[in-house]
Structure formats: C-alpha cells, structure tokens
CSV table of C-alpha atoms and ligand atoms in Angstrom, one decimal:
chain,number,residue,atom,x,y,z
E,61,MET,CA,0.0,0.0,0.0
E,62,PRO,CA,1.8,3.2,-1.1
E,63,LYS,CA,2.3,5.8,1.6
E,64,ILE,CA,1.4,9.4,0.8
E,65,LEU,CA,2.3,12.5,2.8
E,66,VAL,CA,-0.3,15.2,2.3
E,67,VAL,CA,1.0,18.7,3.1
E,68,GLU,CA,-2.0,21.1,3.1
E,69,ASP,CA,-3.0,23.7,5.7
E,70,GLU,CA,-6.6,24.3,4.5
E,71,PRO,CA,-8.6,21.8,6.7
E,72,GLY,CA,-11.3,21.4,4.1
E,73,ILE,CA,-9.0,20.4,1.3
E,74,ALA,CA,-6.8,18.3,3.6
E,75,ILE,CA,-9.7,16.2,4.9
E,76,ALA,CA,-11.1,15.8,1.4
E,77,LEU,CA,-7.7,14.6,0.1
E,78,GLU,CA,-7.2,12.2,3.0
E,79,ASP,CA,-10.7,10.7,2.5
E,80,ASP,CA,-10.3,10.3,-1.2
E,81,LEU,CA,-6.8,8.9,-1.2
E,82,THR,CA,-7.6,6.5,1.7
E,83,MET,CA,-10.6,5.3,-0.3
E,84,GLU,CA,-8.2,4.8,-3.3
E,85,GLY,CA,-6.2,2.4,-1.1
E,86,TYR,CA,-3.3,4.7,-0.1
E,87,GLN,CA,-2.0,5.1,3.3
E,88,VAL,CA,-2.2,8.8,4.1
E,89,GLU,CA,-0.5,11.0,6.6
E,90,VAL,CA,-1.5,14.7,6.8
E,91,THR,CA,0.3,17.7,8.1
E,92,GLY,CA,-0.5,21.4,7.8
E,93,ASP,CA,2.7,23.2,8.3
E,94,GLY,CA,6.0,23.4,6.4
E,95,PRO,CA,8.6,22.6,9.2
E,96,THR,CA,6.7,19.4,10.1
E,97,ALA,CA,6.4,18.4,6.5
E,98,SER,CA,10.1,18.8,6.0
E,99,ARG,CA,11.0,16.8,9.0
E,100,LEU,CA,8.5,13.9,8.2
E,101,ALA,CA,9.7,13.7,4.6
E,102,ARG,CA,13.3,13.3,5.8
E,103,GLU,CA,12.7,11.0,8.7
E,104,ARG,CA,10.2,8.7,7.3
E,105,GLU,CA,9.7,6.7,4.1
E,106,PHE,CA,6.9,7.9,1.8
E,107,ASP,CA,6.2,6.9,-1.7
E,108,LEU,CA,4.9,10.3,-2.7
E,109,ILE,CA,4.5,13.8,-1.2
E,110,LEU,CA,1.6,16.0,-2.1
E,111,LEU,CA,2.9,19.5,-1.3
E,112,ASP,CA,0.9,22.7,-1.2
E,113,VAL,CA,2.8,25.9,-1.9
E,114,MET,CA,1.3,28.3,0.6
E,115,LEU,CA,1.9,26.9,4.0
E,116,PRO,CA,2.5,28.4,7.5
E,117,GLY,CA,6.0,28.3,8.9
E,118,LYS,CA,7.8,27.4,5.7
E,119,ASP,CA,6.4,27.4,2.2
E,120,GLY,CA,6.2,24.5,-0.1
E,121,PHE,CA,9.2,25.6,-2.2
E,122,GLU,CA,11.4,25.8,0.9
E,123,VAL,CA,10.2,22.4,2.0
E,124,CYS,CA,10.9,21.0,-1.4
E,125,ARG,CA,14.4,22.4,-1.5
E,126,GLU,CA,15.2,21.1,2.0
E,127,ILE,CA,14.2,17.6,1.4
E,128,ARG,CA,16.0,17.4,-1.9
E,129,ARG,CA,19.1,18.8,-0.3
E,130,ALA,CA,18.9,16.1,2.3
E,131,GLY,CA,19.0,13.5,-0.5
E,132,VAL,CA,15.4,12.4,-0.3
E,133,ARG,CA,14.2,11.4,-3.7
E,134,THR,CA,10.6,10.7,-3.0
E,135,PRO,CA,8.4,12.0,-5.8
E,136,ILE,CA,6.8,15.4,-5.1
E,137,LEU,CA,3.6,16.6,-6.6
E,138,MET,CA,3.1,20.3,-5.9
E,139,LEU,CA,-0.3,22.0,-5.5
E,140,THR,CA,0.0,25.4,-7.1
E,141,ALA,CA,-2.4,28.3,-7.7
E,142,ARG,CA,-3.8,28.5,-11.2
E,143,THR,CA,-2.7,32.0,-11.8
E,144,GLN,CA,0.9,31.6,-10.8
E,145,GLU,CA,2.7,30.3,-13.8
E,146,ALA,CA,6.0,31.2,-12.1
E,147,GLU,CA,5.2,28.9,-9.2
E,148,LYS,CA,5.1,25.8,-11.4
E,149,VAL,CA,8.4,26.5,-12.9
E,150,MET,CA,10.0,27.3,-9.6
E,151,GLY,CA,8.7,24.1,-8.0
E,152,LEU,CA,10.1,22.0,-10.8
E,153,GLU,CA,13.4,23.8,-10.6
E,154,LEU,CA,13.6,23.0,-7.0
E,155,GLY,CA,13.1,19.3,-7.5
E,156,ALA,CA,9.4,18.7,-7.6
E,157,ASP,CA,8.3,16.1,-10.2
E,158,ASP,CA,5.0,17.5,-11.3
E,159,TYR,CA,2.3,19.9,-10.2
E,160,VAL,CA,-1.5,20.2,-10.2
E,161,THR,CA,-3.2,23.5,-10.2
E,162,LYS,CA,-5.8,24.5,-7.7
E,163,PRO,CA,-8.7,24.0,-7.9
E,164,PHE,CA,-8.1,20.5,-9.2
E,165,GLY,CA,-10.5,17.7,-9.9
E,166,VAL,CA,-10.2,14.5,-7.9
E,167,ARG,CA,-9.8,12.4,-11.1
E,168,GLU,CA,-6.9,14.5,-12.4
E,169,LEU,CA,-5.2,14.3,-9.1
E,170,ARG,CA,-5.6,10.5,-8.9
E,171,ALA,CA,-4.2,10.2,-12.4
E,172,ARG,CA,-1.2,12.3,-11.6
E,173,ILE,CA,-0.4,10.4,-8.4
E,174,ALA,CA,-0.7,7.1,-10.2
E,175,ALA,CA,1.6,8.3,-13.0
E,176,LEU,CA,4.2,9.6,-10.6
E,177,LEU,CA,4.2,6.4,-8.6
E,178,ARG,CA,4.6,4.3,-11.8
E,179,ARG,CA,7.5,6.5,-12.9
E,180,SER,CA,9.3,6.3,-9.6
E,181,GLN,CA,9.3,2.5,-9.8
E,182,ILE,CA,11.6,2.7,-12.8
E,183,PRO,CA,15.1,1.9,-11.5
E,184,ALA,CA,17.4,4.9,-10.9
E,185,PRO,CA,19.6,5.9,-13.8
E,186,SER,CA,23.1,4.5,-13.9
E,187,ARG,CA,24.9,5.7,-10.8
E,188,VAL,CA,28.3,4.7,-9.5
E,189,PHE,CA,29.5,5.5,-6.0
E,190,ARG,CA,33.0,5.1,-4.7
E,191,ILE,CA,33.2,3.9,-1.1
E,192,GLY,CA,36.7,3.6,0.1
E,193,ASP,CA,38.5,1.3,-2.3
E,194,ALA,CA,35.2,-0.1,-3.7
E,195,GLU,CA,33.0,1.1,-6.5
E,196,VAL,CA,29.2,0.5,-6.1
E,197,ASP,CA,27.4,0.3,-9.4
E,198,PHE,CA,23.7,0.7,-8.7
E,199,ALA,CA,22.7,0.1,-12.3
E,200,ARG,CA,24.4,-3.3,-12.4
E,201,ALA,CA,23.8,-4.1,-8.7
E,202,GLU,CA,27.4,-4.9,-8.2
E,203,ILE,CA,30.4,-3.9,-6.1
E,204,ARG,CA,33.8,-3.7,-7.7
E,205,ARG,CA,37.1,-3.7,-5.9
E,206,GLY,CA,40.0,-3.8,-8.3
E,207,ARG,CA,39.2,-6.8,-10.6
E,208,GLU,CA,37.0,-8.5,-8.1
E,209,VAL,CA,33.2,-8.1,-8.8
E,210,THR,CA,30.6,-9.0,-6.3
E,211,VAL,CA,27.0,-9.1,-7.2
E,212,LEU,CA,24.4,-7.8,-4.7
E,213,THR,CA,21.3,-9.8,-4.0
E,214,PRO,CA,18.0,-7.8,-4.5
E,215,LEU,CA,17.7,-7.3,-0.8
E,216,GLU,CA,21.3,-6.1,-0.3
E,217,PHE,CA,20.7,-3.8,-3.3
E,218,LYS,CA,17.6,-2.3,-1.7
E,219,LEU,CA,19.3,-1.9,1.7
E,220,LEU,CA,22.4,-0.3,0.2
E,221,GLU,CA,20.3,2.1,-1.9
E,222,LEU,CA,18.4,3.1,1.2
E,223,PHE,CA,21.6,3.7,3.1
E,224,ALA,CA,23.1,5.7,0.2
E,225,ARG,CA,20.0,7.9,0.1
E,226,ASN,CA,20.2,8.5,3.8
E,227,ARG,CA,23.9,8.6,4.5
E,228,GLY,CA,24.9,10.0,7.8
E,229,ARG,CA,21.5,9.3,9.2
E,230,ILE,CA,20.6,6.5,11.6
E,231,LEU,CA,18.0,4.1,10.2
E,232,THR,CA,16.1,2.0,12.6
E,233,ARG,CA,15.4,-1.7,11.8
E,234,ASP,CA,11.8,-0.8,11.2
E,235,GLN,CA,12.8,1.8,8.6
E,236,LEU,CA,15.1,-0.7,6.9
E,237,VAL,CA,12.3,-3.3,6.8
E,238,ASP,CA,9.8,-0.7,5.4
E,239,GLY,CA,12.3,0.4,2.8
E,240,ALA,CA,13.8,-2.9,1.7
E,241,TRP,CA,11.3,-5.6,2.4
E,242,GLY,CA,8.2,-3.4,2.1
E,243,VAL,CA,5.7,-1.6,4.4
E,244,ASN,CA,3.8,-3.9,6.7
E,245,THR,CA,6.2,-6.8,6.3
E,246,ILE,CA,7.1,-8.6,9.4
E,247,VAL,CA,10.8,-9.4,9.5
E,248,SER,CA,12.7,-10.4,12.7
E,249,GLU,CA,15.7,-8.3,13.9
E,250,ARG,CA,18.0,-11.2,13.3
E,251,VAL,CA,17.0,-11.5,9.7
E,252,VAL,CA,17.8,-7.7,9.2
E,253,ASP,CA,21.1,-8.2,11.0
E,254,ASN,CA,22.0,-11.2,8.8
E,255,HIS,CA,21.4,-9.2,5.6
E,256,ILE,CA,23.4,-6.3,6.9
E,257,GLY,CA,26.2,-8.8,7.7
E,258,SER,CA,26.2,-10.2,4.2
E,259,LEU,CA,26.2,-6.6,2.8
E,260,ARG,CA,29.1,-5.7,5.0
E,261,LYS,CA,31.1,-8.7,3.7
E,262,LYS,CA,30.7,-7.3,0.2
E,263,LEU,CA,31.2,-3.7,1.0
E,264,GLU,CA,33.6,-3.4,3.9
E,265,PRO,CA,37.4,-3.9,3.6
E,266,ASP,CA,37.1,-5.8,6.9
E,267,ALA,CA,33.6,-6.9,7.7
E,268,ASP,CA,34.5,-7.8,11.3
E,269,HIS,CA,35.5,-4.1,11.9
E,270,PRO,CA,33.0,-2.2,9.8
E,271,ARG,CA,34.0,1.3,8.8
E,272,TYR,CA,31.0,2.4,6.7
E,273,LEU,CA,28.0,0.5,7.9
E,274,ARG,CA,28.0,1.1,11.6
E,275,ASN,CA,25.8,-0.5,14.2
E,276,VAL,CA,24.0,2.0,16.5
E,277,ARG,CA,23.3,0.0,19.6
E,278,GLY,CA,19.7,-0.4,20.4
E,279,ILE,CA,18.5,1.7,17.4
E,280,GLY,CA,19.7,0.4,14.0
E,281,TYR,CA,22.4,1.3,11.5
E,282,CYS,CA,24.1,4.3,10.1
E,283,PHE,CA,25.9,4.4,6.8
E,284,ASP,CA,28.7,7.0,6.5
E,285,ASP,CA,32.1,7.2,5.0
E,286,GLY,CA,32.5,10.9,5.1
E,287,ASN,CA,33.6,11.1,1.5
E,288,LEU,CA,31.1,9.0,-0.5
E,289,THR,CA,31.5,10.5,-3.9
E,290,GLN,CA,29.4,10.1,-7.0
E,291,THR,CA,31.3,9.5,-10.2
U,215,CA,CA1,-2.3,26.5,1.6
C-alpha cells in the first residue's frame, strides 16, 4: 500500500484529500505546516509527497528544497495556484516532479499520483558510487574492488540504496524493513542483521571491523564514510 504524505493547511482540502486517497487504497498522513512536512519527509519513508505551496512556517518551495538537499528522492507533486505560472516553474526547478493547479479535480489528481508512482518505480539511472576502495554500481547491482566483482542480492541492493540515500542518518530496523522488504512486512531483527552482515562482507574492507556501515546500539544502523562520492 503506497504511503502518501499530504501537506496542506486548509482543513477542508486536507480532509477531502485524506478521505479520497484513503478510499483509493493509499496510506495517508496529513500535516498542515512546512517545518513538520520537511521533518517527516526526511525522517520517514513515503512513496509520494503531495505538497501545497502556501503553508505556514515554511512554504512548499522551501520544504521541497530542504528535502531534496537532504538527498530524499521521494516523488513530489506540488499543488500550485492556477494564476501563478512562475510557481510551477519554480517548483520543478527546486526538484518537484509534477504539479497540479488548484482548484483541481479529484480524477486529475488521482491520475497524476498514479503516473508519478509508476514513474518512480523505474530503476534509478546509472549511478556509480565510490566507497573507500570499492565502487558501487547501482545500475548493475554490483560492487567492484579492483578486478573483483561482487553481485548484490536484490535485498542487499535495496538496503544499500536506502543507506546511500540516507547517508549520515541512523536508520532503525523498522525503517530498513519498510524500505527494503516493504511496508507492513514482518521481519525479525535477526534477519535484518543477517542481511546487513552479508552486505558488509561485500562492502567493507574488513567486515569484522565495519567502517562504513555502523551498528548503532539499540537503534539500528548508520551508513557513512565521510567522502562518499558520485562519479
Ligand atoms: Ca495552503
């Protein structure tokens, strides 16, 4: 069930959106102010963010800019005013994926959301990251170290992608399960730890003394190498 964060401060619209999207089968979370939206988008995993422009505290543009800067790539659909052509352009420049102008029809909104969710399931374009002496190739799901090539399992791939998107941040085991196995999947802590262990064997120069994929006792894991560079 895809999770949508609805950011809208007008209660009437927010409630209508929540009702409609819930009926459509989405899991919906609503917030009415910019700072909360920015925090939720960075701390939690959503499949899509529906973001109004005019918000108290921090406007939609600022929220969009912040979450993209934090490396969050969740698709963003902006809700803009009909008359403000500049708003649409600005939103897209700041990293929004699409926009719907207010007042919008429910059908149009549903169609845009569905299209964006479909698009986001297309694998990310070819990206190669260097981590220490290893090269992680997300397009090929492999790790190269010199001439040695190690292929990632689909779960290891998802975990590593999640870590790469959230580097420097602690991810709880629940967040890892939601992101790699899927929301509402029940996976024991030991299974999560086992997969992290096998990922470490492929990623770390010395898996017994991990440098990049750190265990944060009682909470989860944090991925950081300080100089992860994209090539
Ligand atoms: Ca508003």
